[in-house]
Amino acid sequence: MKIKNIFLSAILLPGVFACTTFKSTNLVKENINFAQTQLKYAIACTDTVLNSNKNHKLTNPRSVEKDGSLRVVGPHDWCSGFFPGSLWQMYAYTHDDYWKDQANKRTWPIEEMKMYKGTHDLGFILYSSFGKGYELTDNKDYKDVLLQAAKTLSMRFNPTVGAIRSWDFNRDKWQYPVIIDNMLNLELLFRATQETGDSIYYNIAVSHANVTLKNHFRNDYSSYHVINYDTITGKVLTKETAQGYNNASAWARGQAWGLYGFTMCYRFTKEPAYLAQAENITHFLFTNPNMPEDLIPYWDFNDPAIPNSPRDASAACIIASGLYELSGYVSPKKSTEYKALADKIVKNLSKHYRAKVGTSKGFLLLHSIGNYPKKDEIDVPISYADYFYMEALLRKDKIEKAGKLYNK
Ligand code: GLY
């Protein structure tokens, strides 16, 4: 089977084999050095935009526009927390107060989102920023923001459906849309229960994960993007896509959110079904005939244009980071396989997808896809690719320095 070939080639690749013995490599160090220079340039590019746009509520960079200018977004954009999150991760690696100050400075402008009831993206926005900050500093002010955000997010939970509503737009099309991406927002809720002892957040997260497990997946463990529910009966009305090739396709980032999300849910619950789902998604990905040899997926596994179809580096980053965590929860044999796959992804991203220093407005990686059907952000650098790339590098480093499996 192809999965064996991919596993084998990942394990046997020179340099990767060293990682499977958990020796620290220079790959992390070299890429963090690159990221330090590049993130300083990103800060300068962002400040240029912020300083010339005093009338608009702009906060953090998201991507590069077709005309080469920087797309900087307001707090309500689902990507507003990733840039501060990358800066926090740089602080985690370097312990240099410069990065802490920069991260803090770019975290607070999105604080108002803790009260915003109009989206499910509060986890993306506030856990990647305030959450990373809280993990590193224990700052109670960050915790207060996170706990308010968890309260606000919980208000989007419908007990009849058993899940959190994702989007409020397209009400004529969807009665109650829940998207696979929403799995990532559950970390905020799990952490809120850990901090407060109030099980309400945990119970909502578990219900959401269970409903997603039941309805979002096909028999081959690929996932639909959008499930539209009936709010009176709680039943599924339609299974669709918004950002994928079509309703029956496997949108690459959606598969990545599922893998990462169920692995993270296993961390908090130790529910075997979540671990099994993360492994099943992994199996789907790495046995898929359309997974390229370098393991950086095409934007959708079912795009008929493959191999003349763009890659999505962001999906690869999310998969790699998820696999490093997953490698900490499985047998030694599987752990070695999953880590080798993640290593191969990180190595290829670092070698072939990196921006040149001082270009691309300071983003780290090129070649991501935002919304292909809408022709928005095609083959661009994007803030969440960088965030999960940094996270993958740090997880790899942690495993290799500890000389043992990752276990958060
Ligand atoms: N909404 C998250 C994504 O585009 O993947």
Tab-separated table of C-alpha atoms and ligand atoms in Angstrom:
chain	number	residue	atom	x	y	z
A	1	MET	CA	0.000	0.000	0.000
A	2	LYS	CA	1.082	3.531	-0.708
A	3	ILE	CA	1.014	4.522	2.944
A	4	LYS	CA	3.808	2.030	3.558
A	5	ASN	CA	5.892	3.589	0.790
A	6	ILE	CA	5.363	7.078	2.111
A	7	PHE	CA	6.081	5.996	5.671
A	8	LEU	CA	9.144	4.100	4.546
A	9	SER	CA	10.537	6.890	2.381
A	10	ALA	CA	9.977	9.383	5.203
A	11	ILE	CA	11.780	7.144	7.676
A	12	LEU	CA	14.648	6.271	5.379
A	13	LEU	CA	15.350	9.732	4.035
A	14	PRO	CA	18.858	10.760	5.059
A	15	GLY	CA	18.713	13.304	7.845
A	16	VAL	CA	15.188	12.287	8.736
A	17	PHE	CA	16.437	8.996	10.106
A	18	ALA	CA	18.499	10.944	12.633
A	19	CYS	CA	15.291	12.585	13.850
A	20	THR	CA	13.634	9.253	14.484
A	21	THR	CA	16.334	8.606	17.054
A	22	PHE	CA	15.330	11.953	18.616
A	23	LYS	CA	18.638	13.697	18.081
A	24	SER	CA	18.268	17.421	17.864
A	25	THR	CA	18.926	18.723	14.368
A	26	ASN	CA	20.034	22.059	13.014
A	27	LEU	CA	16.915	22.328	10.903
A	28	VAL	CA	14.900	23.967	13.666
A	29	LYS	CA	17.682	26.345	14.624
A	30	GLU	CA	18.352	27.416	11.055
A	31	ASN	CA	14.671	28.062	10.340
A	32	ILE	CA	14.131	29.930	13.591
A	33	ASN	CA	17.107	32.138	12.720
A	34	PHE	CA	15.527	32.806	9.344
A	35	ALA	CA	12.160	33.488	11.024
A	36	GLN	CA	13.715	35.978	13.446
A	37	THR	CA	15.037	38.098	10.595
A	38	GLN	CA	11.899	37.718	8.542
A	39	LEU	CA	9.475	38.477	11.404
A	40	LYS	CA	11.365	41.705	12.150
A	41	TYR	CA	10.809	42.664	8.520
A	42	ALA	CA	7.127	41.686	8.878
A	43	ILE	CA	6.829	43.993	11.890
A	44	ALA	CA	8.316	46.870	9.870
A	45	CYS	CA	5.973	46.196	6.901
A	46	THR	CA	2.960	46.000	9.218
A	47	ASP	CA	3.832	49.199	11.024
A	48	THR	CA	4.168	51.034	7.718
A	49	VAL	CA	0.577	50.080	6.888
A	50	LEU	CA	-0.728	50.808	10.392
A	51	ASN	CA	0.944	54.213	10.460
A	52	SER	CA	-0.533	55.233	7.137
A	53	ASN	CA	-4.059	53.996	7.936
A	54	LYS	CA	-4.897	55.792	11.125
A	55	ASN	CA	-8.604	56.008	10.271
A	56	HIS	CA	-9.145	52.292	9.950
A	57	LYS	CA	-9.182	49.723	12.711
A	58	LEU	CA	-6.409	47.522	11.380
A	59	THR	CA	-4.427	45.187	13.580
A	60	ASN	CA	-2.318	42.367	12.144
A	61	PRO	CA	-1.079	41.100	8.769
A	62	ARG	CA	-2.923	38.286	7.038
A	63	SER	CA	-1.526	37.800	3.505
A	64	VAL	CA	-0.165	39.486	0.395
A	65	GLU	CA	-2.592	41.016	-2.125
A	66	LYS	CA	-2.399	40.409	-5.890
A	67	ASP	CA	-0.751	43.832	-6.316
A	68	GLY	CA	1.974	42.867	-3.835
A	69	SER	CA	0.676	45.020	-0.980
A	70	LEU	CA	0.199	43.702	2.550
A	71	ARG	CA	-3.301	42.681	3.637
A	72	VAL	CA	-3.657	43.868	7.214
A	73	VAL	CA	-6.923	42.981	8.933
A	74	GLY	CA	-9.137	44.288	11.699
A	75	PRO	CA	-9.890	42.319	14.873
A	76	HIS	CA	-12.983	40.616	13.397
A	77	ASP	CA	-11.041	38.790	10.704
A	78	TRP	CA	-10.547	35.131	11.654
A	79	CYS	CA	-6.817	35.580	11.020
A	80	SER	CA	-6.224	38.546	13.343
A	81	GLY	CA	-4.545	36.438	16.060
A	82	PHE	CA	-2.023	34.431	14.067
A	83	PHE	CA	0.688	37.064	13.687
A	84	PRO	CA	0.893	37.782	17.427
A	85	GLY	CA	0.787	33.992	17.855
A	86	SER	CA	3.891	33.608	15.687
A	87	LEU	CA	5.624	36.326	17.729
A	88	TRP	CA	4.697	34.514	20.958
A	89	GLN	CA	6.190	31.342	19.562
A	90	MET	CA	9.379	33.177	18.741
A	91	TYR	CA	9.471	34.313	22.354
A	92	ALA	CA	8.911	30.716	23.471
A	93	TYR	CA	12.005	29.629	21.560
A	94	THR	CA	14.329	32.569	22.229
A	95	HIS	CA	13.195	33.830	25.682
A	96	ASP	CA	14.132	37.247	24.304
A	97	ASP	CA	11.984	40.045	25.765
A	98	TYR	CA	11.985	41.813	22.404
A	99	TRP	CA	9.627	39.116	21.109
A	100	LYS	CA	7.521	39.162	24.258
A	101	ASP	CA	7.038	42.925	23.940
A	102	GLN	CA	6.210	42.721	20.251
A	103	ALA	CA	3.782	39.851	20.817
A	104	ASN	CA	2.087	41.655	23.699
A	105	LYS	CA	1.811	44.854	21.662
A	106	ARG	CA	0.088	43.033	18.787
A	107	THR	CA	-2.120	40.871	21.013
A	108	TRP	CA	-4.053	43.559	22.892
A	109	PRO	CA	-5.556	45.333	19.839
A	110	ILE	CA	-7.822	42.315	19.256
A	111	GLU	CA	-9.061	42.083	22.854
A	112	GLU	CA	-12.542	43.411	21.981
A	113	MET	CA	-13.265	40.096	20.233
A	114	LYS	CA	-13.832	38.481	23.644
A	115	MET	CA	-17.346	39.998	23.578
A	116	TYR	CA	-18.136	39.322	19.915
A	117	LYS	CA	-20.978	36.846	19.423
A	118	GLY	CA	-21.054	36.958	15.628
A	119	THR	CA	-18.553	34.170	14.821
A	120	HIS	CA	-17.209	30.833	15.996
A	121	ASP	CA	-13.663	31.983	15.230
A	122	LEU	CA	-12.910	33.199	18.765
A	123	GLY	CA	-10.584	30.261	19.337
A	124	PHE	CA	-8.609	30.990	16.188
A	125	ILE	CA	-8.487	34.690	17.015
A	126	LEU	CA	-7.910	34.692	20.756
A	127	TYR	CA	-6.380	31.328	21.599
A	128	SER	CA	-3.588	31.727	19.040
A	129	SER	CA	-2.765	35.143	20.540
A	130	PHE	CA	-3.857	35.551	24.185
A	131	GLY	CA	-3.770	31.776	24.638
A	132	LYS	CA	-0.172	31.414	23.494
A	133	GLY	CA	0.681	34.457	25.630
A	134	TYR	CA	-0.976	32.941	28.685
A	135	GLU	CA	0.787	29.584	28.197
A	136	LEU	CA	4.113	31.415	28.253
A	137	THR	CA	3.651	34.141	30.839
A	138	ASP	CA	0.845	33.108	33.208
A	139	ASN	CA	-0.364	36.701	32.871
A	140	LYS	CA	-3.774	36.850	34.593
A	141	ASP	CA	-4.944	39.631	32.282
A	142	TYR	CA	-4.610	37.257	29.344
A	143	LYS	CA	-6.508	34.581	31.245
A	144	ASP	CA	-9.394	36.976	31.907
A	145	VAL	CA	-9.713	37.693	28.189
A	146	LEU	CA	-9.707	33.968	27.406
A	147	LEU	CA	-12.356	33.154	30.001
A	148	GLN	CA	-14.654	35.887	28.698
A	149	ALA	CA	-14.061	34.619	25.148
A	150	ALA	CA	-14.998	31.079	26.212
A	151	LYS	CA	-18.242	32.425	27.724
A	152	THR	CA	-19.039	34.319	24.532
A	153	LEU	CA	-18.240	31.334	22.283
A	154	SER	CA	-20.438	29.077	24.428
A	155	MET	CA	-23.436	31.249	23.569
A	156	ARG	CA	-23.213	29.914	20.010
A	157	PHE	CA	-23.891	26.350	21.208
A	158	ASN	CA	-27.286	24.926	20.304
A	159	PRO	CA	-28.170	21.928	22.526
A	160	THR	CA	-30.642	20.533	19.971
A	161	VAL	CA	-27.923	20.305	17.336
A	162	GLY	CA	-25.258	19.592	19.948
A	163	ALA	CA	-22.732	21.826	18.206
A	164	ILE	CA	-21.499	25.408	18.001
A	165	ARG	CA	-22.803	27.423	15.072
A	166	SER	CA	-19.964	28.425	12.765
A	167	TRP	CA	-21.163	31.173	10.476
A	168	ASP	CA	-23.978	33.722	10.534
A	169	PHE	CA	-23.806	34.672	6.852
A	170	ASN	CA	-25.665	32.876	4.003
A	171	ARG	CA	-28.773	32.459	6.186
A	172	ASP	CA	-30.857	31.894	3.063
A	173	LYS	CA	-28.642	28.910	2.214
A	174	TRP	CA	-27.795	27.349	5.564
A	175	GLN	CA	-30.028	27.133	8.627
A	176	TYR	CA	-27.245	26.144	11.029
A	177	PRO	CA	-23.811	25.665	9.406
A	178	VAL	CA	-21.052	23.861	11.242
A	179	ILE	CA	-17.669	23.663	9.513
A	180	ILE	CA	-14.830	21.234	10.171
A	181	ASP	CA	-12.526	24.211	10.953
A	182	ASN	CA	-14.605	24.789	14.096
A	183	MET	CA	-12.775	21.871	15.780
A	184	LEU	CA	-9.847	24.227	16.413
A	185	ASN	CA	-11.987	26.559	18.524
A	186	LEU	CA	-12.562	23.816	21.107
A	187	GLU	CA	-9.130	24.265	22.696
A	188	LEU	CA	-10.310	27.575	24.155
A	189	LEU	CA	-13.235	25.773	25.809
A	190	PHE	CA	-11.197	22.859	27.175
A	191	ARG	CA	-8.710	25.310	28.665
A	192	ALA	CA	-11.522	27.384	30.209
A	193	THR	CA	-12.741	24.338	32.134
A	194	GLN	CA	-9.190	23.563	33.250
A	195	GLU	CA	-8.800	27.117	34.540
A	196	THR	CA	-12.216	27.529	36.184
A	197	GLY	CA	-13.261	23.996	37.127
A	198	ASP	CA	-16.604	24.719	35.446
A	199	SER	CA	-17.454	21.720	33.255
A	200	ILE	CA	-19.849	23.655	31.018
A	201	TYR	CA	-17.104	24.481	28.517
A	202	TYR	CA	-15.733	20.921	28.477
A	203	ASN	CA	-19.217	19.512	27.914
A	204	ILE	CA	-19.897	21.835	24.986
A	205	ALA	CA	-16.535	20.957	23.426
A	206	VAL	CA	-17.148	17.211	23.807
A	207	SER	CA	-20.669	17.470	22.404
A	208	HIS	CA	-19.377	19.452	19.431
A	209	ALA	CA	-16.583	16.950	18.790
A	210	ASN	CA	-19.018	14.001	19.017
A	211	VAL	CA	-21.515	15.573	16.619
A	212	THR	CA	-18.671	16.388	14.209
A	213	LEU	CA	-17.390	12.821	14.484
A	214	LYS	CA	-20.858	11.493	13.651
A	215	ASN	CA	-21.792	13.750	10.753
A	216	HIS	CA	-18.759	15.326	9.136
A	217	PHE	CA	-16.955	12.214	7.907
A	218	ARG	CA	-17.355	9.924	4.946
A	219	ASN	CA	-16.623	6.190	5.031
A	220	ASP	CA	-13.035	6.796	3.888
A	221	TYR	CA	-12.520	9.310	6.784
A	222	SER	CA	-12.313	12.310	4.510
A	223	SER	CA	-14.546	15.131	5.718
A	224	TYR	CA	-17.163	17.468	4.358
A	225	HIS	CA	-16.512	21.143	4.916
A	226	VAL	CA	-19.997	22.372	5.917
A	227	ILE	CA	-22.778	20.425	7.631
A	228	ASN	CA	-26.067	22.280	7.653
A	229	TYR	CA	-28.395	21.327	10.533
A	230	ASP	CA	-32.067	21.774	11.256
A	231	THR	CA	-32.369	23.701	14.521
A	232	ILE	CA	-35.792	22.229	15.407
A	233	THR	CA	-34.953	18.549	14.926
A	234	GLY	CA	-31.141	18.730	15.185
A	235	LYS	CA	-30.946	16.591	12.040
A	236	VAL	CA	-28.533	17.059	9.143
A	237	LEU	CA	-30.125	18.932	6.251
A	238	THR	CA	-27.221	19.052	3.787
A	239	LYS	CA	-23.528	18.166	3.525
A	240	GLU	CA	-21.648	20.701	1.454
A	241	THR	CA	-18.507	22.628	0.782
A	242	ALA	CA	-17.709	26.325	0.888
A	243	GLN	CA	-13.985	26.384	0.211
A	244	GLY	CA	-13.427	23.006	-1.439
A	245	TYR	CA	-13.669	21.811	-5.052
A	246	ASN	CA	-17.194	20.400	-4.632
A	247	ASN	CA	-19.490	18.901	-1.997
A	248	ALA	CA	-17.968	15.436	-2.390
A	249	SER	CA	-14.328	16.524	-2.400
A	250	ALA	CA	-11.642	16.500	0.278
A	251	TRP	CA	-10.576	20.111	0.763
A	252	ALA	CA	-6.997	19.845	2.009
A	253	ARG	CA	-7.140	22.351	4.856
A	254	GLY	CA	-10.391	20.847	6.070
A	255	GLN	CA	-8.694	17.454	6.380
A	256	ALA	CA	-5.871	19.177	8.256
A	257	TRP	CA	-8.266	20.857	10.708
A	258	GLY	CA	-9.846	17.471	11.399
A	259	LEU	CA	-6.535	15.741	12.075
A	260	TYR	CA	-5.259	18.544	14.291
A	261	GLY	CA	-8.644	19.018	16.015
A	262	PHE	CA	-9.282	15.414	17.013
A	263	THR	CA	-5.679	15.035	18.213
A	264	MET	CA	-6.112	18.122	20.406
A	265	CYS	CA	-9.466	16.810	21.710
A	266	TYR	CA	-7.748	13.554	22.668
A	267	ARG	CA	-5.202	15.564	24.662
A	268	PHE	CA	-7.969	16.928	26.911
A	269	THR	CA	-10.327	13.950	27.053
A	270	LYS	CA	-8.302	10.777	26.426
A	271	GLU	CA	-11.348	9.600	24.453
A	272	PRO	CA	-10.128	6.673	22.287
A	273	ALA	CA	-12.622	7.518	19.511
A	274	TYR	CA	-10.898	10.881	18.991
A	275	LEU	CA	-7.468	9.266	18.773
A	276	ALA	CA	-8.809	6.683	16.326
A	277	GLN	CA	-10.324	9.452	14.209
A	278	ALA	CA	-7.052	11.378	14.078
A	279	GLU	CA	-5.281	8.197	12.985
A	280	ASN	CA	-7.963	7.409	10.405
A	281	ILE	CA	-7.630	10.893	8.921
A	282	THR	CA	-3.856	10.416	8.817
A	283	HIS	CA	-4.356	7.152	6.981
A	284	PHE	CA	-6.701	8.826	4.486
A	285	LEU	CA	-4.164	11.575	3.813
A	286	PHE	CA	-1.070	9.464	3.373
A	287	THR	CA	-2.675	6.674	1.343
A	288	ASN	CA	-4.347	9.134	-0.975
A	289	PRO	CA	-3.074	8.704	-4.551
A	290	ASN	CA	-3.195	12.496	-4.914
A	291	MET	CA	-0.879	13.170	-1.975
A	292	PRO	CA	2.294	14.444	-3.678
A	293	GLU	CA	5.669	12.865	-3.000
A	294	ASP	CA	6.839	15.924	-1.018
A	295	LEU	CA	3.705	15.681	1.199
A	296	ILE	CA	2.623	19.278	0.603
A	297	PRO	CA	-1.020	18.739	-0.469
A	298	TYR	CA	-2.768	20.199	-3.453
A	299	TRP	CA	-5.437	22.614	-2.194
A	300	ASP	CA	-8.115	19.926	-2.695
A	301	PHE	CA	-7.426	16.194	-3.045
A	302	ASN	CA	-10.145	15.916	-5.712
A	303	ASP	CA	-9.268	18.820	-7.970
A	304	PRO	CA	-9.360	17.227	-11.457
A	305	ALA	CA	-6.559	19.599	-12.509
A	306	ILE	CA	-4.051	17.690	-10.314
A	307	PRO	CA	-1.063	17.641	-10.929
A	308	ASN	CA	-1.530	21.108	-12.444
A	309	SER	CA	-3.238	22.416	-9.355
A	310	PRO	CA	-1.796	24.707	-6.680
A	311	ARG	CA	-0.475	23.383	-3.403
A	312	ASP	CA	-1.638	24.613	-0.010
A	313	ALA	CA	1.355	25.018	2.291
A	314	SER	CA	-0.974	26.044	5.134
A	315	ALA	CA	-2.608	22.593	5.094
A	316	ALA	CA	0.844	20.997	5.244
A	317	CYS	CA	1.825	23.115	8.271
A	318	ILE	CA	-1.344	22.190	10.185
A	319	ILE	CA	-0.899	18.498	9.332
A	320	ALA	CA	2.757	18.538	10.447
A	321	SER	CA	2.005	20.220	13.764
A	322	GLY	CA	-0.911	17.849	14.377
A	323	LEU	CA	1.234	14.817	13.562
A	324	TYR	CA	3.923	15.852	16.072
A	325	GLU	CA	1.284	15.902	18.779
A	326	LEU	CA	-0.306	12.659	17.549
A	327	SER	CA	3.104	10.959	17.644
A	328	GLY	CA	3.016	11.369	21.425
A	329	TYR	CA	-0.165	9.346	21.890
A	330	VAL	CA	0.472	6.170	19.908
A	331	SER	CA	2.659	3.052	19.924
A	332	PRO	CA	6.429	3.534	19.431
A	333	LYS	CA	6.183	2.139	15.897
A	334	LYS	CA	3.394	4.481	14.867
A	335	SER	CA	5.023	7.334	16.706
A	336	THR	CA	8.166	6.915	14.622
A	337	GLU	CA	6.075	6.810	11.450
A	338	TYR	CA	4.063	9.932	12.288
A	339	LYS	CA	7.091	11.904	13.372
A	340	ALA	CA	8.955	10.912	10.213
A	341	LEU	CA	6.040	12.149	8.113
A	342	ALA	CA	5.935	15.446	10.001
A	343	ASP	CA	9.712	15.772	9.660
A	344	LYS	CA	9.502	15.227	5.934
A	345	ILE	CA	6.806	17.911	5.597
A	346	VAL	CA	8.761	20.415	7.685
A	347	LYS	CA	11.945	19.677	5.789
A	348	ASN	CA	10.260	20.187	2.406
A	349	LEU	CA	8.488	23.351	3.533
A	350	SER	CA	11.778	24.720	4.808
A	351	LYS	CA	13.675	23.806	1.674
A	352	HIS	CA	11.216	24.605	-1.084
A	353	TYR	CA	8.429	26.842	0.276
A	354	ARG	CA	10.310	29.458	2.263
A	355	ALA	CA	10.229	33.117	1.259
A	356	LYS	CA	13.534	34.854	0.627
A	357	VAL	CA	14.713	37.035	3.483
A	358	GLY	CA	13.491	40.615	3.112
A	359	THR	CA	10.742	39.751	0.592
A	360	SER	CA	7.046	38.783	0.692
A	361	LYS	CA	6.253	41.369	3.370
A	362	GLY	CA	8.023	39.276	5.977
A	363	PHE	CA	5.940	36.110	5.706
A	364	LEU	CA	7.855	32.890	6.268
A	365	LEU	CA	6.244	30.547	3.741
A	366	LEU	CA	4.954	30.940	0.198
A	367	HIS	CA	2.261	28.985	-1.688
A	368	SER	CA	-0.879	28.815	0.423
A	369	ILE	CA	-4.491	28.989	-0.684
A	370	GLY	CA	-7.109	31.030	1.159
A	371	ASN	CA	-10.403	30.550	-0.708
A	372	TYR	CA	-9.978	28.901	-4.107
A	373	PRO	CA	-13.637	28.961	-5.256
A	374	LYS	CA	-13.772	32.684	-4.501
A	375	LYS	CA	-10.407	33.183	-6.217
A	376	ASP	CA	-9.183	34.923	-3.090
A	377	GLU	CA	-5.621	34.404	-1.827
A	378	ILE	CA	-4.399	31.976	-4.466
A	379	ASP	CA	-0.779	30.868	-4.061
A	380	VAL	CA	0.128	33.466	-1.444
A	381	PRO	CA	1.976	33.706	1.854
A	382	ILE	CA	-0.576	33.619	4.681
A	383	SER	CA	-0.383	34.201	8.436
A	384	TYR	CA	-1.811	30.866	9.578
A	385	ALA	CA	0.659	28.873	7.492
A	386	ASP	CA	3.453	30.699	9.329
A	387	TYR	CA	1.789	30.224	12.728
A	388	PHE	CA	1.417	26.440	12.342
A	389	TYR	CA	4.865	26.171	10.742
A	390	MET	CA	6.340	27.851	13.814
A	391	GLU	CA	4.298	25.554	16.038
A	392	ALA	CA	5.514	22.505	14.109
A	393	LEU	CA	9.132	23.644	14.432
A	394	LEU	CA	8.743	24.164	18.177
A	395	ARG	CA	7.053	20.793	18.672
A	396	LYS	CA	9.802	19.090	16.667
A	397	ASP	CA	12.405	20.874	18.757
A	398	LYS	CA	10.697	19.868	21.989
A	399	ILE	CA	10.590	16.209	20.995
A	400	GLU	CA	14.196	16.150	19.855
A	401	LYS	CA	15.600	18.076	22.811
A	402	ALA	CA	13.686	15.979	25.324
A	403	GLY	CA	14.790	12.820	23.550
A	404	LYS	CA	11.284	11.462	23.936
A	405	LEU	CA	7.836	11.616	22.453
A	406	TYR	CA	5.805	14.786	22.416
A	407	ASN	CA	3.130	14.776	25.057
A	408	LYS	CA	1.662	18.123	25.895
B	1	GLY	N1	-11.893	29.218	8.215
B	1	GLY	C1	-10.629	28.672	8.247
B	1	GLY	C2	-10.048	28.299	6.944
B	1	GLY	O1	-10.232	28.972	5.937
B	1	GLY	O2	-9.360	27.308	6.908
